[in-house]
Short mmCIF file of C-alpha atoms in Angstrom, two decimals:
data_model
loop_
_atom_site.label_atom_id
_atom_site.label_comp_id
_atom_site.label_asym_id
_atom_site.label_seq_id
_atom_site.Cartn_x
_atom_site.Cartn_y
_atom_site.Cartn_z
CA MET T 191 -48.47 -56.35 -51.72
CA THR T 192 -50.33 -58.87 -49.59
CA ALA T 193 -48.73 -62.32 -49.38
CA THR T 194 -50.11 -65.53 -48.02
CA PRO T 195 -48.34 -66.34 -44.72
CA VAL T 196 -46.01 -69.31 -44.76
CA SER T 197 -47.27 -72.26 -42.72
CA PRO T 198 -45.10 -73.33 -39.75
CA ALA T 199 -44.29 -76.66 -41.40
CA LYS T 200 -43.32 -74.99 -44.69
CA ARG T 201 -41.25 -72.39 -42.88
CA LYS T 202 -39.38 -75.09 -40.97
CA GLN T 203 -38.65 -76.95 -44.19
CA ILE T 204 -37.33 -73.81 -45.95
CA LEU T 205 -35.18 -72.86 -42.97
CA ARG T 206 -33.67 -76.34 -43.00
CA VAL T 207 -32.77 -75.97 -46.68
CA ILE T 208 -31.32 -72.49 -46.09
CA PHE T 209 -29.24 -73.70 -43.14
CA ILE T 210 -27.83 -76.81 -44.83
CA SER T 211 -27.06 -75.06 -48.13
CA LEU T 212 -25.48 -72.03 -46.48
CA LEU T 213 -23.37 -74.27 -44.25
CA LEU T 214 -22.11 -76.21 -47.28
CA ASP T 215 -21.39 -72.94 -49.10
CA LEU T 216 -19.47 -71.34 -46.23
CA ILE T 217 -17.46 -74.45 -45.37
CA SER T 218 -16.40 -74.63 -49.01
CA PHE T 219 -15.59 -70.91 -48.97
CA THR T 220 -13.42 -71.15 -45.82
CA PHE T 221 -11.31 -74.06 -47.11
CA ILE T 222 -8.92 -71.63 -48.78
CA LEU T 223 -8.36 -69.25 -45.85
CA PRO T 224 -5.47 -71.08 -44.10
CA LEU T 225 -3.94 -72.04 -47.45
CA PHE T 226 -3.29 -68.55 -48.79
CA PRO T 227 0.34 -68.28 -47.56
CA LYS T 228 1.47 -71.66 -48.96
CA LEU T 229 -0.69 -71.32 -52.04
CA LEU T 230 0.72 -67.92 -53.03
CA GLU T 231 4.23 -69.08 -52.16
CA PHE T 232 3.73 -72.04 -54.51
CA TYR T 233 2.79 -69.74 -57.40
CA ARG T 234 5.69 -67.37 -56.67
CA ASN T 235 8.15 -70.27 -56.75
CA LEU T 236 6.85 -71.37 -60.15
CA GLU T 237 8.32 -68.27 -61.81
CA PRO T 238 11.13 -67.04 -59.53
CA ASN T 239 13.16 -65.37 -62.28
CA ASN T 240 10.39 -64.11 -64.54
CA SER T 241 10.12 -60.42 -63.63
CA SER T 242 7.45 -59.87 -66.28
CA SER T 243 4.99 -62.36 -64.79
CA LEU T 244 1.79 -61.00 -63.29
CA LEU T 245 2.58 -62.26 -59.79
CA ASN T 246 6.10 -60.82 -59.73
CA ARG T 247 4.80 -57.46 -60.96
CA ILE T 248 2.32 -57.50 -58.08
CA PHE T 249 5.11 -58.29 -55.60
CA HIS T 250 7.15 -55.43 -57.04
CA GLY T 251 4.26 -53.07 -56.35
CA LEU T 252 3.88 -54.42 -52.81
CA ASN T 253 7.59 -53.91 -52.14
CA ALA T 254 7.31 -50.30 -53.31
CA TYR T 255 4.34 -49.90 -50.95
CA LYS T 256 6.32 -51.38 -48.03
CA GLN T 257 9.16 -48.91 -48.56
CA SER T 258 6.81 -46.06 -47.70
CA PHE T 259 6.48 -47.20 -44.06
CA SER T 260 8.52 -45.59 -41.32
CA ARG T 261 9.08 -49.04 -39.80
CA PRO T 262 10.62 -51.89 -41.83
CA ILE T 263 8.39 -54.76 -42.90
CA GLY T 264 10.19 -58.06 -43.34
CA ASP T 265 9.89 -60.17 -46.47
CA ARG T 266 7.91 -62.77 -44.47
CA TYR T 267 4.95 -60.41 -44.74
CA ASP T 268 4.98 -60.26 -48.56
CA ILE T 269 2.63 -63.22 -48.82
CA VAL T 270 0.43 -61.90 -46.01
CA LEU T 271 0.09 -58.52 -47.72
CA LEU T 272 -0.71 -60.19 -51.04
CA GLY T 273 -3.33 -62.35 -49.35
CA GLY T 274 -4.87 -59.21 -47.88
CA ALA T 275 -4.84 -57.54 -51.30
CA LEU T 276 -6.64 -60.53 -52.85
CA GLY T 277 -9.16 -60.45 -50.00
CA SER T 278 -9.77 -56.76 -50.66
CA LEU T 279 -10.27 -57.48 -54.37
CA PHE T 280 -12.81 -60.20 -53.60
CA SER T 281 -14.73 -57.87 -51.25
CA LEU T 282 -14.70 -55.05 -53.80
CA LEU T 283 -16.16 -57.35 -56.46
CA GLN T 284 -18.80 -58.45 -53.94
CA ALA T 285 -19.65 -54.80 -53.33
CA ILE T 286 -20.29 -54.38 -57.06
CA ALA T 287 -22.25 -57.60 -57.51
CA SER T 288 -24.39 -57.68 -54.34
CA PRO T 289 -26.90 -54.93 -55.26
CA ILE T 290 -27.32 -56.41 -58.74
CA ILE T 291 -27.92 -59.94 -57.43
CA GLY T 292 -30.38 -58.60 -54.85
CA THR T 293 -32.34 -56.56 -57.38
CA LEU T 294 -32.50 -59.51 -59.80
CA SER T 295 -33.84 -61.69 -56.99
CA ASP T 296 -36.66 -59.16 -56.41
CA LYS T 297 -37.55 -59.29 -60.11
CA TYR T 298 -37.04 -62.94 -61.05
CA GLY T 299 -37.20 -64.71 -57.69
CA ARG T 300 -34.76 -65.75 -54.97
CA ARG T 301 -34.50 -69.33 -56.22
CA THR T 302 -33.64 -68.34 -59.79
CA ALA T 303 -31.06 -65.76 -58.68
CA LEU T 304 -29.48 -68.23 -56.26
CA LEU T 305 -29.17 -71.01 -58.84
CA TRP T 306 -27.48 -68.64 -61.30
CA SER T 307 -25.18 -67.51 -58.50
CA MET T 308 -24.33 -71.14 -57.78
CA ALA T 309 -23.44 -71.66 -61.45
CA GLY T 310 -20.86 -68.88 -61.08
CA ASN T 311 -19.55 -70.45 -57.88
CA ILE T 312 -19.10 -73.79 -59.63
CA ALA T 313 -17.13 -72.07 -62.42
CA SER T 314 -14.99 -70.28 -59.83
CA VAL T 315 -14.05 -73.43 -57.90
CA ALA T 316 -13.52 -75.39 -61.14
CA LEU T 317 -10.95 -72.77 -62.15
CA TRP T 318 -9.22 -73.24 -58.80
CA VAL T 319 -9.04 -77.00 -59.40
CA ALA T 320 -7.34 -76.29 -62.73
CA ALA T 321 -5.16 -73.43 -61.42
CA THR T 322 -1.62 -74.52 -62.24
CA ASP T 323 -0.57 -70.87 -62.58
CA PHE T 324 -1.36 -67.63 -60.76
CA ARG T 325 -3.40 -66.11 -63.61
CA THR T 326 -5.91 -68.97 -63.47
CA PHE T 327 -6.10 -68.75 -59.69
CA LEU T 328 -6.71 -64.99 -59.88
CA ALA T 329 -9.45 -65.60 -62.46
CA SER T 330 -11.12 -68.02 -60.06
CA ARG T 331 -11.18 -65.34 -57.33
CA VAL T 332 -12.62 -62.74 -59.72
CA VAL T 333 -15.38 -65.07 -60.91
CA GLY T 334 -16.14 -66.02 -57.30
CA GLY T 335 -16.29 -62.41 -56.17
CA LEU T 336 -18.74 -61.47 -58.90
CA SER T 337 -21.01 -64.50 -58.46
CA GLU T 338 -21.15 -65.25 -54.71
CA GLY T 339 -24.71 -64.45 -53.62
CA ASN T 340 -25.61 -67.24 -51.23
CA VAL T 341 -25.24 -65.22 -48.02
CA GLN T 342 -27.31 -62.21 -49.03
CA LEU T 343 -29.99 -64.35 -50.70
CA ALA T 344 -30.17 -66.64 -47.66
CA THR T 345 -30.72 -63.52 -45.55
CA ALA T 346 -33.45 -62.29 -47.91
CA MET T 347 -35.16 -65.70 -47.97
CA ALA T 348 -35.04 -65.93 -44.18
CA ALA T 349 -36.70 -62.51 -43.99
CA ASP T 350 -39.31 -63.51 -46.60
CA ILE T 351 -40.65 -66.35 -44.47
CA SER T 352 -40.41 -64.64 -41.05
CA ASP T 353 -42.77 -62.20 -39.41
CA ASP T 354 -41.49 -59.31 -37.33
CA LYS T 355 -41.37 -61.32 -34.12
CA GLN T 356 -39.38 -64.15 -35.75
CA ARG T 357 -36.95 -61.96 -37.69
CA GLY T 358 -34.11 -61.65 -35.15
CA ALA T 359 -34.05 -65.36 -34.29
CA THR T 360 -34.07 -66.29 -37.97
CA MET T 361 -31.17 -63.94 -38.79
CA ALA T 362 -29.22 -65.47 -35.91
CA LEU T 363 -29.53 -68.82 -37.68
CA VAL T 364 -27.58 -67.37 -40.60
CA GLY T 365 -24.95 -66.16 -38.12
CA VAL T 366 -24.66 -69.63 -36.62
CA CYS T 367 -23.78 -70.99 -40.08
CA PHE T 368 -20.96 -68.46 -40.30
CA SER T 369 -19.55 -69.38 -36.91
CA ILE T 370 -19.70 -73.14 -37.52
CA ALA T 371 -18.12 -72.81 -40.97
CA PHE T 372 -15.32 -70.50 -39.85
CA THR T 373 -14.56 -72.79 -36.90
CA PHE T 374 -14.29 -76.06 -38.82
CA GLY T 375 -13.88 -75.12 -42.50
CA PRO T 376 -10.29 -73.84 -42.31
CA VAL T 377 -9.21 -76.89 -40.27
CA LEU T 378 -10.69 -79.27 -42.85
CA GLY T 379 -9.20 -77.25 -45.72
CA ALA T 380 -5.73 -77.44 -44.16
CA ALA T 381 -6.08 -81.20 -43.59
CA LEU T 382 -7.11 -81.81 -47.21
CA ALA T 383 -4.14 -79.74 -48.43
CA GLY T 384 -1.87 -82.43 -47.00
CA ILE T 385 -3.22 -84.91 -49.55
CA GLU T 386 -1.46 -84.34 -52.87
CA THR T 387 -3.20 -85.84 -55.91
CA VAL T 388 -2.02 -83.52 -58.70
CA VAL T 389 1.65 -82.51 -58.83
CA ALA T 390 0.96 -79.45 -60.98
CA ASN T 391 -1.53 -78.17 -58.39
CA PRO T 392 -0.80 -79.37 -54.83
CA PHE T 393 -4.07 -77.83 -53.65
CA ALA T 394 -6.24 -79.71 -56.14
CA THR T 395 -7.53 -82.10 -53.44
CA THR T 396 -8.86 -79.24 -51.34
CA ALA T 397 -10.24 -77.49 -54.42
CA GLY T 398 -11.81 -80.72 -55.68
CA PHE T 399 -13.60 -81.38 -52.40
CA SER T 400 -14.73 -77.74 -52.35
CA LEU T 401 -16.15 -78.26 -55.86
CA PHE T 402 -17.93 -81.41 -54.67
CA LEU T 403 -19.59 -79.45 -51.85
CA ILE T 404 -20.67 -76.65 -54.19
CA VAL T 405 -22.14 -79.06 -56.75
CA THR T 406 -23.91 -80.98 -53.98
CA GLU T 407 -25.31 -77.71 -52.62
CA THR T 408 -26.54 -76.67 -56.06
CA ALA T 409 -28.33 -79.99 -56.63
CA TYR T 410 -29.87 -79.79 -53.15
CA LEU T 411 -31.15 -76.26 -53.81
CA TYR T 412 -32.51 -77.23 -57.22
CA TYR T 413 -34.60 -80.11 -55.86
CA CYS T 414 -35.50 -78.86 -52.37
CA LEU T 415 -35.74 -75.05 -52.34
CA PRO T 416 -39.13 -73.51 -53.19
CA GLU T 417 -39.53 -69.87 -54.19
CA THR T 418 -39.84 -67.58 -51.15
CA LEU T 419 -40.37 -64.23 -52.87
CA PRO T 420 -43.61 -62.79 -51.40
CA ALA T 421 -44.89 -62.00 -54.91
CA SER T 422 -45.05 -65.74 -55.57
CA ARG T 423 -47.44 -66.04 -52.62
CA ALA T 424 -49.61 -63.07 -53.55
CA ARG T 425 -53.25 -63.58 -52.63
CA PRO T 426 -56.16 -62.06 -54.53
CA ALA T 427 -57.50 -58.67 -53.55
CA THR T 428 -61.15 -58.31 -52.59
CA ASN T 429 -62.17 -57.55 -56.18
CA GLY T 430 -60.64 -60.79 -57.44
CA SER T 431 -57.49 -59.29 -58.96
CA VAL T 432 -54.00 -60.11 -57.75
CA LEU T 433 -52.06 -57.28 -56.17
CA LYS T 434 -48.90 -56.37 -58.08
CA ALA T 435 -45.46 -56.68 -56.56
CA GLY T 436 -44.54 -53.55 -54.69
CA ALA T 437 -48.12 -52.40 -54.28
CA GLY T 438 -47.70 -52.10 -50.54
CA GLN T 439 -44.33 -50.40 -50.55
CA GLN T 440 -45.78 -46.91 -50.28
CA ASN T 441 -47.49 -47.85 -47.01
CA HIS T 442 -44.38 -49.44 -45.50
CA ILE T 443 -43.39 -47.57 -42.33
CA ARG T 444 -39.66 -46.97 -41.97
CA THR T 445 -38.05 -46.37 -38.58
CA ASN T 446 -34.38 -46.14 -39.64
CA SER T 447 -33.22 -44.90 -43.01
CA HIS T 448 -31.31 -47.38 -45.14
CA THR T 449 -28.63 -44.71 -45.58
CA LEU T 450 -27.97 -44.66 -41.83
CA LEU T 451 -27.99 -48.46 -41.55
CA ASN T 452 -25.65 -48.82 -44.53
CA PHE T 453 -23.30 -46.16 -43.15
CA THR T 454 -23.22 -47.90 -39.76
CA HIS T 455 -22.46 -51.23 -41.46
CA PHE T 456 -19.69 -49.67 -43.55
CA MET T 457 -18.00 -47.93 -40.61
CA PHE T 458 -18.12 -50.97 -38.36
CA ILE T 459 -16.72 -53.35 -41.00
CA LEU T 460 -14.06 -50.78 -42.02
CA PHE T 461 -12.49 -50.83 -38.54
CA PHE T 462 -13.34 -54.43 -37.62
CA SER T 463 -11.89 -55.97 -40.80
CA GLY T 464 -8.70 -53.94 -40.39
CA MET T 465 -8.30 -55.29 -36.89
CA GLU T 466 -8.96 -58.86 -38.11
CA PHE T 467 -6.25 -58.56 -40.74
CA SER T 468 -3.71 -57.12 -38.29
CA LEU T 469 -4.27 -59.79 -35.64
CA PRO T 470 -1.77 -62.35 -37.09
CA PHE T 471 0.85 -59.58 -37.34
CA MET T 472 0.35 -58.59 -33.72
CA THR T 473 0.28 -62.10 -32.23
CA TYR T 474 3.48 -62.94 -34.10
CA ASP T 475 5.26 -59.75 -33.03
CA LEU T 476 4.23 -59.92 -29.38
CA PHE T 477 4.13 -63.65 -28.64
CA GLY T 478 5.74 -65.37 -31.62
CA TYR T 479 2.52 -67.19 -32.53
CA THR T 480 2.71 -69.81 -35.26
CA SER T 481 -0.08 -70.39 -37.82
CA SER T 482 -1.46 -73.27 -35.75
CA GLN T 483 -1.56 -71.13 -32.60
CA SER T 484 -3.34 -68.35 -34.48
CA GLY T 485 -5.73 -70.99 -35.81
CA ARG T 486 -6.56 -72.12 -32.28
CA LEU T 487 -7.24 -68.53 -31.29
CA LEU T 488 -9.62 -68.07 -34.23
CA GLY T 489 -11.26 -71.42 -33.48
CA PHE T 490 -11.88 -70.31 -29.91
CA MET T 491 -13.50 -67.11 -31.19
CA GLY T 492 -15.69 -69.13 -33.56
CA LEU T 493 -16.93 -71.42 -30.80
CA ILE T 494 -17.79 -68.49 -28.54
CA ALA T 495 -19.55 -66.67 -31.39
CA SER T 496 -21.63 -69.71 -32.41
CA SER T 497 -22.68 -70.29 -28.79
CA LEU T 498 -23.78 -66.69 -28.44
CA GLN T 499 -25.71 -66.71 -31.71
CA ALA T 500 -27.55 -69.87 -30.72
CA SER T 501 -28.52 -68.40 -27.35
CA VAL T 502 -28.20 -64.66 -26.76
CA THR T 503 -28.39 -63.18 -30.27
CA ARG T 504 -31.55 -65.02 -31.32
CA ARG T 505 -33.42 -63.89 -28.19
CA LEU T 506 -32.44 -60.24 -27.86
CA HIS T 507 -33.98 -57.41 -29.85
CA PRO T 508 -31.81 -56.73 -32.96
CA LEU T 509 -31.02 -53.18 -31.81
CA ARG T 510 -29.88 -54.45 -28.39
CA VAL T 511 -27.78 -57.06 -30.19
CA VAL T 512 -25.99 -54.35 -32.20
CA GLN T 513 -25.49 -52.20 -29.11
CA LEU T 514 -23.95 -55.11 -27.18
CA GLY T 515 -21.61 -55.91 -30.06
CA VAL T 516 -20.25 -52.42 -30.73
CA VAL T 517 -19.50 -51.87 -27.03
CA ALA T 518 -17.64 -55.21 -26.88
CA CYS T 519 -15.74 -54.30 -30.05
CA ALA T 520 -14.63 -50.93 -28.67
CA ALA T 521 -13.41 -52.61 -25.47
CA ALA T 522 -11.51 -55.19 -27.57
CA PHE T 523 -9.73 -52.50 -29.58
CA PHE T 524 -8.46 -50.66 -26.53
CA THR T 525 -7.46 -53.94 -24.87
CA LEU T 526 -5.47 -55.04 -27.94
CA GLY T 527 -3.68 -51.69 -28.04
CA ARG T 528 -2.36 -52.05 -24.50
CA LEU T 529 -2.06 -55.78 -23.84
CA THR T 530 1.23 -57.33 -22.73
CA THR T 531 0.16 -60.88 -21.77
CA GLU T 532 -1.48 -63.82 -23.51
CA THR T 533 -4.25 -63.68 -20.91
CA GLY T 534 -5.11 -60.22 -22.16
CA LEU T 535 -5.04 -61.49 -25.74
CA TRP T 536 -7.57 -64.23 -25.03
CA ALA T 537 -9.76 -61.78 -23.11
CA ALA T 538 -9.74 -59.47 -26.14
CA ALA T 539 -10.52 -62.46 -28.38
CA THR T 540 -13.59 -63.17 -26.23
CA LEU T 541 -14.77 -59.58 -26.71
CA LEU T 542 -14.18 -59.86 -30.45
CA ALA T 543 -16.22 -63.07 -30.52
CA VAL T 544 -19.11 -61.15 -28.94
CA ALA T 545 -18.83 -58.51 -31.68
CA THR T 546 -18.65 -61.21 -34.38
CA ALA T 547 -21.80 -62.89 -33.05
CA THR T 548 -23.90 -59.75 -32.82
CA VAL T 549 -23.27 -56.63 -34.88
CA VAL T 550 -23.68 -57.77 -38.50
CA THR T 551 -26.53 -60.14 -37.64
CA GLY T 552 -28.37 -57.36 -35.80
CA LEU T 553 -27.81 -54.82 -38.59
CA ASN T 554 -29.08 -57.32 -41.18
CA SER T 555 -32.24 -57.78 -39.10
CA LEU T 556 -32.78 -54.02 -38.78
CA SER T 557 -32.23 -53.54 -42.51
CA SER T 558 -34.77 -56.26 -43.32
CA PHE T 559 -37.37 -54.51 -41.12
CA GLU T 560 -37.01 -51.32 -43.16
CA ALA T 561 -37.46 -53.03 -46.55
CA ALA T 562 -40.87 -53.62 -48.07
CA GLU T 563 -41.54 -57.09 -49.48
CA GLY T 564 -40.97 -56.17 -53.11
CA GLU T 565 -37.65 -54.41 -52.52
CA ARG T 566 -36.08 -56.64 -49.85
CA GLY T 567 -33.51 -58.34 -52.07
CA GLY T 568 -32.21 -55.06 -53.48
CA LYS T 569 -32.10 -53.29 -50.12
CA LEU T 570 -30.29 -56.17 -48.41
CA GLY T 571 -27.94 -56.36 -51.39
CA ASN T 572 -27.10 -52.66 -50.99
CA HIS T 573 -26.61 -53.19 -47.26
CA ARG T 574 -24.17 -56.04 -47.88
CA SER T 575 -22.43 -53.99 -50.57
CA TRP T 576 -21.59 -51.20 -48.12
CA GLY T 577 -20.14 -53.75 -45.72
CA GLN T 578 -18.00 -55.22 -48.50
CA VAL T 579 -16.70 -51.76 -49.40
CA GLY T 580 -15.58 -51.41 -45.80
CA ARG T 581 -14.00 -54.87 -45.91
CA SER T 582 -12.11 -54.01 -49.09
CA CYS T 583 -10.64 -50.82 -47.58
CA GLY T 584 -10.18 -51.76 -43.91
CA PRO T 585 -7.18 -54.14 -44.12
CA LEU T 586 -5.15 -51.83 -46.36
CA LEU T 587 -5.85 -48.70 -44.29
CA PHE T 588 -5.32 -50.37 -40.92
CA CYS T 589 -2.15 -52.13 -42.08
CA THR T 590 -0.77 -48.80 -43.25
CA LEU T 591 -1.59 -47.19 -39.90
CA TYR T 592 -0.16 -50.16 -37.95
CA TRP T 593 3.23 -49.94 -39.62
CA TRP T 594 3.44 -46.15 -39.86
CA ALA T 595 2.35 -45.26 -36.33
CA GLY T 596 2.68 -48.50 -34.34
CA ARG T 597 0.30 -50.86 -32.60
CA ASP T 598 -0.70 -48.51 -29.78
CA VAL T 599 -1.73 -45.68 -32.06
CA ALA T 600 -3.41 -47.95 -34.62
CA TYR T 601 -5.65 -49.68 -32.09
CA ALA T 602 -6.36 -46.41 -30.27
CA ILE T 603 -7.57 -44.84 -33.52
CA GLY T 604 -9.54 -47.99 -34.35
CA GLY T 605 -11.14 -47.96 -30.92
CA THR T 606 -12.02 -44.29 -31.31
CA GLY T 607 -13.62 -45.09 -34.66
CA ILE T 608 -15.73 -47.83 -33.07
CA LEU T 609 -16.74 -45.36 -30.33
CA GLY T 610 -18.06 -43.21 -33.18
CA VAL T 611 -20.05 -46.21 -34.38
CA CYS T 612 -21.35 -46.61 -30.82
CA ALA T 613 -22.56 -43.00 -30.90
CA VAL T 614 -24.51 -43.67 -34.10
CA VAL T 615 -25.95 -46.94 -32.79
CA PHE T 616 -27.07 -45.54 -29.42
CA GLY T 617 -28.01 -42.06 -30.62
CA GLY T 618 -29.26 -42.56 -34.17
CA LEU T 619 -30.80 -46.03 -34.55
CA LYS T 620 -34.27 -46.82 -33.22
CA ALA T 621 -36.17 -50.03 -32.61
CA PRO T 622 -38.75 -50.78 -35.34
CA PRO T 623 -42.32 -51.22 -34.04
CA LYS T 624 -43.51 -54.78 -33.38
CA SER T 625 -39.99 -56.19 -33.73
CA ILE T 626 -39.84 -58.22 -30.54
CA THR T 627 -37.81 -61.40 -30.97
CA ARG T 628 -38.53 -64.75 -29.48
CA GLY T 629 -36.64 -67.99 -29.19
#
């Protein structure tokens, strides 16, 4: 299919809408992250003696799981493990929904798919506002997992309006939104949680402000976002007819197979997400870190990552970006497995920030290069789905390894796994033709 190129002014306007909307979406999404321990503790305390309640049945299952470890796990980790289980559930639902949302966006348009996704997000956050019991809160997470499509559709829209030379820099813009949101969103969410407006739901203030952001984002998208799907910009063929969507897919030259890119994404996220989940355990065990100290560590990583995405990531070739990130990640794993000082911890955090700023952004760029215009939404949806499968499995598997075999062995195996990813990245992936980035 031949599409009319987007003018520089139009492209700038669309990128501004993508950036603002995605930032609102991710800030709203990250509000809940620091609240999970207190939030789940609140629901557990609502029904302390009701063994038949859903939450207590889940805790019973977690306790049975803990008993299988060779090393004891204290009760203080019950809430952490449950939070990880809910995170895995959300990621699994995203893995199911992402390919469907992407394919629908190829058929009906990015704007239409995104607005329907936003309707689901509004329903999800509204349930959280009304969640005076655990069942309602769980329902809000399920609805959110099945409807969240802003990230993948923002990636597809950014690819729609970028040529090959602009692709890497545009994808880095999406990464900058992540870093900004994950740096400031949790802090704002925690601050709002200190304002109690509804006794039956102490987190209603945070949830209410999150709902306000989501509704504002939806209205902004409705009035300001044009359709970016290339089919909507199709220009007439020489005989006067309009080329059909997908007409040029057969002539699209692929450098890397989507299977290889998806596998690389899955393997990296599998190990990386497991490490992310284990970090609070490790910092508490080694240095007695409190939640606020862990928050400062994560904030430091977010600032480093956002700085890199605004400078290095947007200028390097996407393949070089991925290569830089996986090497930094491998070094971080082996450092975490052997560190004994806080200086070593912060050095490892710097390496992890490099990986955060580079690998997924670079893989998204490479995946977008391999997708023809009429299949981009579906292919990027599949790519995200494989990453979410890894994110749903990584915390559980790495946590099991951490407590069965110990920190040294767990991080050594994780580092070895990332070295395997390095082998695929350096030995299997190739640079697409004409994919030079520019600032």
